[in-house]
Short mmCIF file of N, CA and C in Angstrom, two decimals:
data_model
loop_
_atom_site.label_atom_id
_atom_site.label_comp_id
_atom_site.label_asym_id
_atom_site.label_seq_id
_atom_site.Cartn_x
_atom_site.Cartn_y
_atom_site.Cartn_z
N UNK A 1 0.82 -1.19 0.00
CA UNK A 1 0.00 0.00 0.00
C UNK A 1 0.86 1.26 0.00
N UNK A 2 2.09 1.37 0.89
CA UNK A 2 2.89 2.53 0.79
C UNK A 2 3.29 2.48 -0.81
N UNK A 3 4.05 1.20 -1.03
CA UNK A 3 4.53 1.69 -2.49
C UNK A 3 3.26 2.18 -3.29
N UNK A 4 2.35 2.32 -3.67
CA UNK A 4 1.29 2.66 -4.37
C UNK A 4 1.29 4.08 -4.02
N UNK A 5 1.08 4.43 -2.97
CA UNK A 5 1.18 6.01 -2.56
C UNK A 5 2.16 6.44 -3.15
N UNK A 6 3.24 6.20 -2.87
CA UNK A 6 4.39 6.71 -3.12
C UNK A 6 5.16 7.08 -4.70
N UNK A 7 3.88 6.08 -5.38
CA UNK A 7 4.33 6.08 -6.66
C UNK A 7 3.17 7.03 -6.93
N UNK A 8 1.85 6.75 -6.86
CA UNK A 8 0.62 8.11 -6.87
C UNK A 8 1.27 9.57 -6.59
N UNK A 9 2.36 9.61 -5.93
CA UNK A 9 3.04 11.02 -5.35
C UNK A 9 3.83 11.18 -6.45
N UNK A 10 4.52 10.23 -6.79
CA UNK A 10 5.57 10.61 -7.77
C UNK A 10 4.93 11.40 -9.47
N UNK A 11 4.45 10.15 -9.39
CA UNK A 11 3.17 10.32 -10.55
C UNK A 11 2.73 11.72 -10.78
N UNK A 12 1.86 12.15 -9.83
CA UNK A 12 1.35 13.35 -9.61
C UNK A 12 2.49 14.62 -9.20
N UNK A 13 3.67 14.38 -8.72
CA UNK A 13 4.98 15.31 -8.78
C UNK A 13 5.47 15.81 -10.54
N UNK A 14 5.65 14.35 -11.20
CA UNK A 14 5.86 14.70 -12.76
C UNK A 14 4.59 15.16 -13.42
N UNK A 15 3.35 14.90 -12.91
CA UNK A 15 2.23 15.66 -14.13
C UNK A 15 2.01 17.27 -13.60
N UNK A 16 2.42 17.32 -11.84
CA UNK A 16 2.61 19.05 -12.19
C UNK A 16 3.71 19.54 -12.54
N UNK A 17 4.71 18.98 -12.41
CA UNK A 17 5.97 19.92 -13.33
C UNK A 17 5.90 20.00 -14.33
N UNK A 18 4.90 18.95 -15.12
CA UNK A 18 4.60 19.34 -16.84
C UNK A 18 3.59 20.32 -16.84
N UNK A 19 2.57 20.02 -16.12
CA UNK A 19 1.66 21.48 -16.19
C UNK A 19 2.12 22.80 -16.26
N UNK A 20 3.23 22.84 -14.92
CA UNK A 20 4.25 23.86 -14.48
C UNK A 20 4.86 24.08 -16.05
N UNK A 21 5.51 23.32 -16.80
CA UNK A 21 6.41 23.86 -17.49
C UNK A 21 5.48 24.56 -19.00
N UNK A 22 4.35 23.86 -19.19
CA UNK A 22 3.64 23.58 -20.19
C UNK A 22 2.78 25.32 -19.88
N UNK A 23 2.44 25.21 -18.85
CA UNK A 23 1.88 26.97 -18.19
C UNK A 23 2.92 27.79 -18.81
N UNK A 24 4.46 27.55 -18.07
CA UNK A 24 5.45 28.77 -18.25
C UNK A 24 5.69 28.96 -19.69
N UNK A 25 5.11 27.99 -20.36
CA UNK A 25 5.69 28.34 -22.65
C UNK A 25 4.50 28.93 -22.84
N UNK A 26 3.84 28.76 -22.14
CA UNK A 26 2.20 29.18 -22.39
C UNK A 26 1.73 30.77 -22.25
N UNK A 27 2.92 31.00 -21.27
CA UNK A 27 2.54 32.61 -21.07
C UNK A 27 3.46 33.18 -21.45
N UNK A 28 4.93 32.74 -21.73
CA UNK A 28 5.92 33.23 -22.82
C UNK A 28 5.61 33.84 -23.90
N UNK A 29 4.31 32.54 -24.74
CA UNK A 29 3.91 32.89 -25.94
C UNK A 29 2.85 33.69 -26.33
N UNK A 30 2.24 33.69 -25.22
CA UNK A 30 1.45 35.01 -24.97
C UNK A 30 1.71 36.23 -24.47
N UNK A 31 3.42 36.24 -24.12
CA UNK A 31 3.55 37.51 -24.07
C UNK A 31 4.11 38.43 -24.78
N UNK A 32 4.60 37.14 -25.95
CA UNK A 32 4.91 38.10 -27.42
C UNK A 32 3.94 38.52 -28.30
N UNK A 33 2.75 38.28 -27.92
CA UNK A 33 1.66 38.41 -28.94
C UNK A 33 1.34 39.78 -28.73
N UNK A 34 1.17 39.88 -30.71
CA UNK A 34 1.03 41.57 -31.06
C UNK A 34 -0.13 41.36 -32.09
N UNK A 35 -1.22 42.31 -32.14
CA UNK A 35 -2.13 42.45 -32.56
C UNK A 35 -1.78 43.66 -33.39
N UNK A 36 -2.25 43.87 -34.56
CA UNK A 36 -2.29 44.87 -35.38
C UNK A 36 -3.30 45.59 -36.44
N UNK A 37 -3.27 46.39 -36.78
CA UNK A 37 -4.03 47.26 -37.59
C UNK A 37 -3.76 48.03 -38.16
N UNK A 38 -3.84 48.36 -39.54
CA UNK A 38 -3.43 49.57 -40.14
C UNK A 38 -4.26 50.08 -41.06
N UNK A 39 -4.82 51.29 -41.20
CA UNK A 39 -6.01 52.46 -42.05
C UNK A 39 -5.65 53.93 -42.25
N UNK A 40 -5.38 54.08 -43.33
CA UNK A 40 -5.58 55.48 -43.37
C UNK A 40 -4.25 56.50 -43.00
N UNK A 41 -3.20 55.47 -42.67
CA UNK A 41 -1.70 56.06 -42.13
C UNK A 41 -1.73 56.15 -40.79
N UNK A 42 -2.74 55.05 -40.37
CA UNK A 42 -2.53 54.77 -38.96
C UNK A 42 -2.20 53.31 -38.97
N UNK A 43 -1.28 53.08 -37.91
CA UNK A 43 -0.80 51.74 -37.59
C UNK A 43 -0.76 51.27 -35.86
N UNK A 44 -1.51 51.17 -35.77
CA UNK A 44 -1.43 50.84 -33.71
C UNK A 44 -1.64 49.01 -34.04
N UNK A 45 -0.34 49.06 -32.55
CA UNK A 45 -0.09 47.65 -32.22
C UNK A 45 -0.43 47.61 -30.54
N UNK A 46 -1.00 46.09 -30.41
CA UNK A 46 -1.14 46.23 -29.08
C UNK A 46 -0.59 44.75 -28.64
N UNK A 47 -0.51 44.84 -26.99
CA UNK A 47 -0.55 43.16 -26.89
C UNK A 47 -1.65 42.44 -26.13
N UNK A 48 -0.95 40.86 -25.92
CA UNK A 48 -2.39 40.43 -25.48
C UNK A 48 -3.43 40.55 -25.25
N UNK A 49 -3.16 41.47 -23.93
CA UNK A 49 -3.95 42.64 -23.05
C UNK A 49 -4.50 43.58 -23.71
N UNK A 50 -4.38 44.17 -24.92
CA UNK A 50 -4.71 44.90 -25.80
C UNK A 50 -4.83 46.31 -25.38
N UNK A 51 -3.31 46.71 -24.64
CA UNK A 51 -2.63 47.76 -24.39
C UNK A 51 -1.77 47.77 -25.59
N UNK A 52 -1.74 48.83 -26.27
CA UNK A 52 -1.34 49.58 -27.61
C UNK A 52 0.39 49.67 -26.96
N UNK A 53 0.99 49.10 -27.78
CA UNK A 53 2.76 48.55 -27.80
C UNK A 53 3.45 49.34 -28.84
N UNK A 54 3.09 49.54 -29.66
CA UNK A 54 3.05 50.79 -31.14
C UNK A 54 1.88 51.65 -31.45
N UNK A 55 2.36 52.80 -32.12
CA UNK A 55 1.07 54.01 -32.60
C UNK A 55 2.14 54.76 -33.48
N UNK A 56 1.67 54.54 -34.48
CA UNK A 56 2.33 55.56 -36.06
C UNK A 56 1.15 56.14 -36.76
N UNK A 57 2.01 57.33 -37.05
CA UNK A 57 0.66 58.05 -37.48
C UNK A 57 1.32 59.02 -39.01
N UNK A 58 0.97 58.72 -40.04
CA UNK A 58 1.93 59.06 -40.80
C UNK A 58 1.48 60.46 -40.83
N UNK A 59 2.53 61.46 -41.71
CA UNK A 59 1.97 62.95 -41.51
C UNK A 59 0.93 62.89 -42.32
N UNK A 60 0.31 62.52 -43.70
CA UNK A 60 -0.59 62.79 -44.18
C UNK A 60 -1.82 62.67 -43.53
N UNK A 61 -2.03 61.86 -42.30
CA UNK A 61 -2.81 61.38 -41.58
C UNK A 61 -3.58 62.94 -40.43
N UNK A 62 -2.23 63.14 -40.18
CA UNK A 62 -2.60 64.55 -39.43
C UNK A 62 -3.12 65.52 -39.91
N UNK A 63 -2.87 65.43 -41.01
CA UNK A 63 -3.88 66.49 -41.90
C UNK A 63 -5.48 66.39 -42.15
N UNK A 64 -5.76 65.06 -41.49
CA UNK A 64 -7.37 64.65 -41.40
C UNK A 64 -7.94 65.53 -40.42
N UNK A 65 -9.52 65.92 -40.18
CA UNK A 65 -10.04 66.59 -39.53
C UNK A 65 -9.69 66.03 -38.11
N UNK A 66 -9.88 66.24 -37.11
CA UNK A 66 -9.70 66.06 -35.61
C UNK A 66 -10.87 64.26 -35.29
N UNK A 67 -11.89 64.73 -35.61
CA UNK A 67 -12.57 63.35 -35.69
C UNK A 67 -12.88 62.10 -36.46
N UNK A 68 -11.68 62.47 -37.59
CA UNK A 68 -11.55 61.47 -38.57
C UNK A 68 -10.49 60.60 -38.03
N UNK A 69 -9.91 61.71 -37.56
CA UNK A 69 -8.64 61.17 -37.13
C UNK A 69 -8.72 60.28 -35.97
N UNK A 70 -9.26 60.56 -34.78
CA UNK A 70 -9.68 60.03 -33.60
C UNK A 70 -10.84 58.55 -34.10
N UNK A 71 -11.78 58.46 -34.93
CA UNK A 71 -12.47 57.75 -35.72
C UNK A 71 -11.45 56.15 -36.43
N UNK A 72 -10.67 56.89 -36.81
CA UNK A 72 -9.34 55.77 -37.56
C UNK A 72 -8.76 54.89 -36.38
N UNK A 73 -8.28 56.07 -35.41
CA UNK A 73 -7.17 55.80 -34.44
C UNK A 73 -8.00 54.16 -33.39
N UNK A 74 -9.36 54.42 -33.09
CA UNK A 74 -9.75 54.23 -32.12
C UNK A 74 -10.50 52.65 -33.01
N UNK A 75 -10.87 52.83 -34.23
CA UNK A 75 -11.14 51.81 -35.55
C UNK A 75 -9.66 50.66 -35.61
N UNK A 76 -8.55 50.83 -35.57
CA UNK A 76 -7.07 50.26 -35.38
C UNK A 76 -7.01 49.86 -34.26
N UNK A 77 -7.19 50.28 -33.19
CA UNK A 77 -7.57 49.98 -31.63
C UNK A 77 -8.38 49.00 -31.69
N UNK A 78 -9.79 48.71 -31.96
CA UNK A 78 -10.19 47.88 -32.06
C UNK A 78 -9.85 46.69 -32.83
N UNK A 79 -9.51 46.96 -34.14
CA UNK A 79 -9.30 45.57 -34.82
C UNK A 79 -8.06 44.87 -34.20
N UNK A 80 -7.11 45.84 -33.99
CA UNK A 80 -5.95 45.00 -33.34
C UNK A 80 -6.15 44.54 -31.84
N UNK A 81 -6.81 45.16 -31.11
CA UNK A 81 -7.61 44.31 -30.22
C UNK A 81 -8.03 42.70 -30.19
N UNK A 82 -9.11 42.77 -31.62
CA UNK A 82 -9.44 41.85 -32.04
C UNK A 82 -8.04 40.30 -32.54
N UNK A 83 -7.41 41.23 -32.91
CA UNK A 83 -6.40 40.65 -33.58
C UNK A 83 -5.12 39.66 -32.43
N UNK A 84 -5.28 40.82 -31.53
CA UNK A 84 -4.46 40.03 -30.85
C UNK A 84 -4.94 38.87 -30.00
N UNK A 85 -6.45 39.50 -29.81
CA UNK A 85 -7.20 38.08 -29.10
C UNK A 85 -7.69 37.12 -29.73
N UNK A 86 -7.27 36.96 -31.35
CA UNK A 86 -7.40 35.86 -31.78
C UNK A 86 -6.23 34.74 -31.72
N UNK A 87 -5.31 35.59 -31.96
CA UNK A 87 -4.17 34.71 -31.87
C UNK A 87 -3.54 34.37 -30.05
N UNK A 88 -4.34 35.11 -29.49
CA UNK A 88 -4.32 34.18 -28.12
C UNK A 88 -5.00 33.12 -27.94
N UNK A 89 -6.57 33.33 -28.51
CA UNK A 89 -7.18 32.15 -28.56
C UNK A 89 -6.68 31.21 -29.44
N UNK A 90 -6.04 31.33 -30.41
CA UNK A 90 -4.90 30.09 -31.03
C UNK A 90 -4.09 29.20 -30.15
N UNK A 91 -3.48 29.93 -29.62
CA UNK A 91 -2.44 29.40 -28.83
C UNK A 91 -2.77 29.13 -27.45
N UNK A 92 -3.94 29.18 -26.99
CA UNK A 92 -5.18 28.17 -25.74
C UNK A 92 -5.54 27.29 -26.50
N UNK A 93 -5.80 27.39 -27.52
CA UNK A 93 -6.74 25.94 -28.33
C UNK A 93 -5.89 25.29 -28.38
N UNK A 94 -4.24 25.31 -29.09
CA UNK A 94 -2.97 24.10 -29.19
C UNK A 94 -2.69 23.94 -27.69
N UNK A 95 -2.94 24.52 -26.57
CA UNK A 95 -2.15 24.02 -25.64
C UNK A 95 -2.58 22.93 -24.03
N UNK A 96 -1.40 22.29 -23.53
CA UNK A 96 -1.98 21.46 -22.68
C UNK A 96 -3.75 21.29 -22.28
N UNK A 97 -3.97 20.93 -23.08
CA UNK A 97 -6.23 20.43 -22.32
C UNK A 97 -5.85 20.42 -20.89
N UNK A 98 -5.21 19.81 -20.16
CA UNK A 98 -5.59 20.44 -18.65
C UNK A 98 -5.26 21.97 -18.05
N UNK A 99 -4.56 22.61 -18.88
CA UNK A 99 -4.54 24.00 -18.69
C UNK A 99 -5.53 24.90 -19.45
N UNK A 100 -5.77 24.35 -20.91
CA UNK A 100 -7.06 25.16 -21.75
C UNK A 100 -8.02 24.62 -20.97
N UNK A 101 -8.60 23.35 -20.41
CA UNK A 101 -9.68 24.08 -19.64
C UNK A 101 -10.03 24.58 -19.27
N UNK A 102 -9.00 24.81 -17.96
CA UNK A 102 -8.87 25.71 -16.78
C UNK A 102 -8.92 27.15 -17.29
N UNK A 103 -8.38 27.53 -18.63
CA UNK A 103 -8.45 28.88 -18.75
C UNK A 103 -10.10 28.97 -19.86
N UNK A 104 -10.91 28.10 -20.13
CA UNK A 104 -11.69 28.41 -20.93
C UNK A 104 -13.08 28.55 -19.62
N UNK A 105 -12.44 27.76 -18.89
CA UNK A 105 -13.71 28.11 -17.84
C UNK A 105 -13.58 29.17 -16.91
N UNK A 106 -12.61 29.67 -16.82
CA UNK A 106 -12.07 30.87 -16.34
C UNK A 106 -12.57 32.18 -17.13
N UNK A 107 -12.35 31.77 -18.84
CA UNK A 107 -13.19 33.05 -19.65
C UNK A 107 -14.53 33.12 -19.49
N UNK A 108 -15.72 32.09 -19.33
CA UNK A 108 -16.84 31.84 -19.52
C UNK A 108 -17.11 32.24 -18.26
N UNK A 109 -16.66 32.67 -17.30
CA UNK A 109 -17.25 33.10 -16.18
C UNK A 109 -17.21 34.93 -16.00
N UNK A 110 -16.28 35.39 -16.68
CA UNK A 110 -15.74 36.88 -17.32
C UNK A 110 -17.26 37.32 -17.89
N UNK A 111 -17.57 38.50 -18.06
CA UNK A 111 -18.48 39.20 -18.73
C UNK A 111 -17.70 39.52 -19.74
N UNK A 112 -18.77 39.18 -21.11
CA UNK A 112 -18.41 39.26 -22.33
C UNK A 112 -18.01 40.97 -22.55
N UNK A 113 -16.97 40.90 -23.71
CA UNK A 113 -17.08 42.44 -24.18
C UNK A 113 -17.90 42.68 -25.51
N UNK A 114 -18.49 43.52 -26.08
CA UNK A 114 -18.99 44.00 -27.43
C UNK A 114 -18.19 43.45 -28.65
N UNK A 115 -16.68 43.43 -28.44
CA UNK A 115 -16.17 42.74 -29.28
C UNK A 115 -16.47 41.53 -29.20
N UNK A 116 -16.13 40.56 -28.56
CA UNK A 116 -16.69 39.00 -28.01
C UNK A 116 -18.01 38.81 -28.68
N UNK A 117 -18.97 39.80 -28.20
CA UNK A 117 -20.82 39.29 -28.46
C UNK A 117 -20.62 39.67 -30.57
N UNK A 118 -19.84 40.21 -30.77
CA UNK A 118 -20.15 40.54 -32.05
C UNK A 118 -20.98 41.79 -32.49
N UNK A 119 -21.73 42.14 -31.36
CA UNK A 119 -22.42 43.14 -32.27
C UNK A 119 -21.74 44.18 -32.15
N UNK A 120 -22.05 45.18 -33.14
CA UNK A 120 -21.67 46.27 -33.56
C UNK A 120 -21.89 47.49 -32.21
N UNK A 121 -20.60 48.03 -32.23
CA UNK A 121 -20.37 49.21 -30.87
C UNK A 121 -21.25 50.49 -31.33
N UNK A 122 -21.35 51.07 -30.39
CA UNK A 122 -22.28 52.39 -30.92
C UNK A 122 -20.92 53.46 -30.63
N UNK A 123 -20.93 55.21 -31.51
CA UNK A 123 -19.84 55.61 -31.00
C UNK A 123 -19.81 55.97 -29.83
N UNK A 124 -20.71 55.85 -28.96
CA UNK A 124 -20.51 56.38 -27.62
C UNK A 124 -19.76 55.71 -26.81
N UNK A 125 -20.13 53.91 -26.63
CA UNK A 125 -19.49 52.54 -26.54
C UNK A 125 -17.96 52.62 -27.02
N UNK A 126 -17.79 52.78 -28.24
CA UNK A 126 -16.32 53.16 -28.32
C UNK A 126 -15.58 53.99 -27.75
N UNK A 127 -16.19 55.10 -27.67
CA UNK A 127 -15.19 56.27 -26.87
C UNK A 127 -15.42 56.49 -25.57
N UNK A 128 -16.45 55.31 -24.71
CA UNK A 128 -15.80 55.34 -23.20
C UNK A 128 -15.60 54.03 -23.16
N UNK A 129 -14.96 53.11 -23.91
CA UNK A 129 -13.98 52.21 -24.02
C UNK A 129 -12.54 52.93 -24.08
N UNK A 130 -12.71 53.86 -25.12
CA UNK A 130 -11.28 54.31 -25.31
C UNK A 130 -10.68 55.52 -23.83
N UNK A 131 -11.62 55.97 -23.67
CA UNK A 131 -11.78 56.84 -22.35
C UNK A 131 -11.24 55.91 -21.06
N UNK A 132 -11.69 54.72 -20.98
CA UNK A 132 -11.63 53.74 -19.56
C UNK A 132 -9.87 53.32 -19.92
N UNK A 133 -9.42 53.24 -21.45
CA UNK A 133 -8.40 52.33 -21.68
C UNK A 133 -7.35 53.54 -21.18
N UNK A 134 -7.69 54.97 -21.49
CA UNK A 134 -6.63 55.99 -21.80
C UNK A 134 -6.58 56.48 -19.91
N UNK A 135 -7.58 56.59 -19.30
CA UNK A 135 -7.46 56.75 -18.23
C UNK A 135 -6.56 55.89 -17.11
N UNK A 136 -6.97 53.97 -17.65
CA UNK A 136 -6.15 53.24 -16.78
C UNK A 136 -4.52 53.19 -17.42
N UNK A 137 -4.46 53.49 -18.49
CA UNK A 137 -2.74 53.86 -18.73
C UNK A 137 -2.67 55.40 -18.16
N UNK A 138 -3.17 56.34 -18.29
CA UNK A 138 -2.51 57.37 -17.08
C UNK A 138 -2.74 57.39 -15.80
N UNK A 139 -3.21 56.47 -14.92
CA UNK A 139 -3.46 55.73 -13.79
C UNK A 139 -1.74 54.95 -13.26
N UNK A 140 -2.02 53.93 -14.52
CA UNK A 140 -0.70 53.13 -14.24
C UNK A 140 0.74 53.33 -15.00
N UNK A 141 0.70 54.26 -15.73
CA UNK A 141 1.82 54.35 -16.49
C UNK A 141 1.82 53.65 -17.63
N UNK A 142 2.39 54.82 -19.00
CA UNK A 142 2.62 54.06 -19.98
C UNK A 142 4.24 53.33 -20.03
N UNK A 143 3.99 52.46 -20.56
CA UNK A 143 5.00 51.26 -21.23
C UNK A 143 5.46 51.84 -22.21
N UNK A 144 6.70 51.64 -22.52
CA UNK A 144 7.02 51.53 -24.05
C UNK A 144 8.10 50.43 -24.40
#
């Protein structure tokens, strides 16, 4: 009976250090992930998190009215948003099933965003999205 335990311990010692190791490539590779977008001589990159990592704005771009411009900027924001949370959800779908569970039941308990449900944002919806995003980076500091 001890040897049985003892091997149940062992057993269960090597399937969490694979979890362990299989987690740590897991968030490596999600922490190179860059989402992108480009319209109009705008180019914003963001990551995972879909905190904006790049913003180019070519000069012809600045020459757009004030709300065309803000319209584009915040249009790139979103898709690369989108963008980067697809290719996260890529790389949950290839990885360890006892860790994509854990993180798919972890999302399904999250309140969906407008992007997620699919339907279409209204501009008000967008710009206190962009308002909540611009506030918690001058809250916490921008990155570069």
């Amino acid at each position: 009976m001890t040897t049985d335990i003892q091997e149940w311990e062992r057993q269960l010692q090597r399937e969490l250090a694979e979890i362990r190791s299989n987690s740590q490539q897991l968030a490596a590779a999600i922490e190179v992930v860059r989402g992108r977008s480009e319209a109009r001589g705008v180019l914003v990159e963001v990551d995972a998190g879909g905190d904006i990592t790049d913003l180019q704005i070519a000069p012809g771009a600045m020459r757009s009215p004030g709300s065309q411009l803000a319209a584009v900027l915040r249009d790139c924001h979103r898709k690369a948003r989108v963008d980067a949370k697809a290719k996260v959800k890529h790389l949950v779908n290839k990885a360890d099933p006892r860790i994509r569970d854990q993180l798919q039941h972890l999302g399904s308990r999250e309140q969906k965003t407008p992007d997620e449900q699919g339907g279409p944002r209204s501009e008000a919806e967008i710009q206190a999205a962009d308002d909540a995003y611009f506030e918690r980076m001058n809250q916490q500091g921008w990155r570069t």
